């Protein structure tokens, strides 16, 4: 069972990010999304980039580097097609994900979402877990940023 009872008889969700992504992909539930967002807050996600595009970037950005929203670097992020042919920025939950094998930069969850909101040519993010993926569209991203922007440390 995914849930364990705590000493005060409340239910605590013990699922990790990977299990939540899988559960949402199979049968989306609002409470699973909320739990996922809480788990991701403060975590670094991995964005695939083309090495050649980093070499030509206006400021020095290096593969494997973790970027912060205060950085002036502009990162040429890859995009992928979603289930309806929409364009998304892929975010991997681990640096070992094959999607980022050719190169990546790391970015904190909320910083990555904030950056994606500034890209007119994409509809949102494709969050790629180990075994499953989900798409998060810009209206949902705006809500996440509004609800969680003061919680990332």
mmCIF file of N, CA and C in Angstrom, residues 2-3 13-40 109 127 134 136 140 144 148:
data_model
loop_
_atom_site.group_PDB
_atom_site.id
_atom_site.type_symbol
_atom_site.label_atom_id
_atom_site.label_comp_id
_atom_site.label_asym_id
_atom_site.label_seq_id
_atom_site.Cartn_x
_atom_site.Cartn_y
_atom_site.Cartn_z
ATOM 1 N N UNK A 2 0.481 2.311 -0.681
ATOM 2 C CA UNK A 2 1.287 3.510 -0.819
ATOM 3 C C UNK A 2 1.205 4.429 0.393
ATOM 4 N N UNK A 3 0.265 4.217 1.228
ATOM 5 C CA UNK A 3 0.077 5.130 2.348
ATOM 6 C C UNK A 3 0.315 4.385 3.649
ATOM 7 N N UNK A 13 1.423 10.220 2.941
ATOM 8 C CA UNK A 13 1.728 9.676 1.630
ATOM 9 C C UNK A 13 3.227 9.394 1.573
ATOM 10 N N UNK A 14 3.588 8.159 1.359
ATOM 11 C CA UNK A 14 5.000 7.781 1.337
ATOM 12 C C UNK A 14 5.540 7.595 -0.083
ATOM 13 N N UNK A 15 4.752 7.936 -1.094
ATOM 14 C CA UNK A 15 5.213 7.773 -2.474
ATOM 15 C C UNK A 15 6.280 8.802 -2.805
ATOM 16 N N UNK A 16 7.251 8.384 -3.602
ATOM 17 C CA UNK A 16 8.276 9.315 -4.052
ATOM 18 C C UNK A 16 7.854 9.952 -5.379
ATOM 19 N N UNK A 17 8.704 10.811 -5.909
ATOM 20 C CA UNK A 17 8.409 11.525 -7.155
ATOM 21 C C UNK A 17 8.114 10.552 -8.289
ATOM 22 N N UNK A 18 8.920 9.518 -8.420
ATOM 23 C CA UNK A 18 8.748 8.561 -9.521
ATOM 24 C C UNK A 18 7.391 7.864 -9.445
ATOM 25 N N UNK A 19 6.988 7.456 -8.250
ATOM 26 C CA UNK A 19 5.706 6.784 -8.093
ATOM 27 C C UNK A 19 4.554 7.749 -8.364
ATOM 28 N N UNK A 20 4.699 8.994 -7.918
ATOM 29 C CA UNK A 20 3.650 9.985 -8.166
ATOM 30 C C UNK A 20 3.484 10.263 -9.650
ATOM 31 N N UNK A 21 4.585 10.392 -10.378
ATOM 32 C CA UNK A 21 4.493 10.612 -11.827
ATOM 33 C C UNK A 21 3.789 9.426 -12.480
ATOM 34 N N UNK A 22 4.150 8.234 -12.090
ATOM 35 C CA UNK A 22 3.509 7.040 -12.632
ATOM 36 C C UNK A 22 2.006 7.042 -12.322
ATOM 37 N N UNK A 23 1.662 7.311 -11.065
ATOM 38 C CA UNK A 23 0.254 7.311 -10.666
ATOM 39 C C UNK A 23 -0.554 8.366 -11.417
ATOM 40 N N UNK A 24 0.032 9.551 -11.590
ATOM 41 C CA UNK A 24 -0.654 10.621 -12.320
ATOM 42 C C UNK A 24 -0.823 10.243 -13.789
ATOM 43 N N UNK A 25 0.207 9.639 -14.375
ATOM 44 C CA UNK A 25 0.126 9.227 -15.776
ATOM 45 C C UNK A 25 -0.971 8.185 -15.974
ATOM 46 N N UNK A 26 -1.147 7.324 -15.005
ATOM 47 C CA UNK A 26 -2.151 6.265 -15.095
ATOM 48 C C UNK A 26 -3.559 6.753 -14.777
ATOM 49 N N UNK A 27 -3.677 7.541 -13.707
ATOM 50 C CA UNK A 27 -4.991 8.040 -13.297
ATOM 51 C C UNK A 27 -4.804 9.341 -12.516
ATOM 52 N N UNK A 28 -4.882 10.483 -13.209
ATOM 53 C CA UNK A 28 -4.609 11.768 -12.560
ATOM 54 C C UNK A 28 -5.611 12.096 -11.447
ATOM 55 N N UNK A 29 -5.054 12.524 -10.327
ATOM 56 C CA UNK A 29 -5.868 12.983 -9.196
ATOM 57 C C UNK A 29 -5.245 14.268 -8.675
ATOM 58 N N UNK A 30 -6.092 15.236 -8.324
ATOM 59 C CA UNK A 30 -5.598 16.525 -7.835
ATOM 60 C C UNK A 30 -4.634 16.369 -6.666
ATOM 61 N N UNK A 31 -4.953 15.500 -5.713
ATOM 62 C CA UNK A 31 -4.097 15.358 -4.532
ATOM 63 C C UNK A 31 -2.732 14.779 -4.906
ATOM 64 N N UNK A 32 -2.666 13.961 -5.949
ATOM 65 C CA UNK A 32 -1.377 13.436 -6.402
ATOM 66 C C UNK A 32 -0.525 14.542 -7.023
ATOM 67 N N UNK A 33 -1.167 15.415 -7.809
ATOM 68 C CA UNK A 33 -0.440 16.556 -8.361
ATOM 69 C C UNK A 33 0.130 17.418 -7.236
ATOM 70 N N UNK A 34 -0.678 17.716 -6.238
ATOM 71 C CA UNK A 34 -0.222 18.558 -5.125
ATOM 72 C C UNK A 34 0.948 17.911 -4.395
ATOM 73 N N UNK A 35 0.861 16.612 -4.179
ATOM 74 C CA UNK A 35 1.947 15.888 -3.511
ATOM 75 C C UNK A 35 3.215 15.933 -4.365
ATOM 76 N N UNK A 36 3.058 15.778 -5.675
ATOM 77 C CA UNK A 36 4.196 15.842 -6.588
ATOM 78 C C UNK A 36 4.867 17.205 -6.507
ATOM 79 N N UNK A 37 4.080 18.270 -6.578
ATOM 80 C CA UNK A 37 4.644 19.620 -6.528
ATOM 81 C C UNK A 37 5.404 19.846 -5.221
ATOM 82 N N UNK A 38 4.867 19.366 -4.134
ATOM 83 C CA UNK A 38 5.557 19.511 -2.846
ATOM 84 C C UNK A 38 6.885 18.760 -2.853
ATOM 85 N N UNK A 39 6.887 17.551 -3.412
ATOM 86 C CA UNK A 39 8.131 16.773 -3.488
ATOM 87 C C UNK A 39 9.174 17.461 -4.370
ATOM 88 N N UNK A 40 8.727 18.074 -5.459
ATOM 89 C CA UNK A 40 9.661 18.678 -6.413
ATOM 90 C C UNK A 40 10.213 20.017 -5.948
ATOM 91 N N UNK A 109 13.263 23.152 -9.697
ATOM 92 C CA UNK A 109 11.898 22.965 -10.190
ATOM 93 C C UNK A 109 11.210 24.271 -10.523
ATOM 94 N N UNK A 127 7.397 16.369 -17.941
ATOM 95 C CA UNK A 127 8.149 15.886 -16.791
ATOM 96 C C UNK A 127 8.394 14.395 -16.974
ATOM 97 N N UNK A 134 4.580 12.960 -17.638
ATOM 98 C CA UNK A 134 3.337 13.726 -17.673
ATOM 99 C C UNK A 134 3.632 15.094 -18.286
ATOM 100 N N UNK A 136 2.686 19.128 -18.263
ATOM 101 C CA UNK A 136 2.124 20.182 -17.435
ATOM 102 C C UNK A 136 2.067 21.436 -18.299
ATOM 103 N N UNK A 140 -1.413 25.567 -15.795
ATOM 104 C CA UNK A 140 -1.119 24.812 -14.572
ATOM 105 C C UNK A 140 0.205 25.281 -13.969
ATOM 106 N N UNK A 144 1.054 26.685 -10.212
ATOM 107 C CA UNK A 144 2.129 26.129 -9.379
ATOM 108 C C UNK A 144 3.039 27.251 -8.891
ATOM 109 N N UNK A 148 3.489 28.014 -4.955
ATOM 110 C CA UNK A 148 4.709 27.502 -4.347
ATOM 111 C C UNK A 148 5.909 28.447 -4.410
#
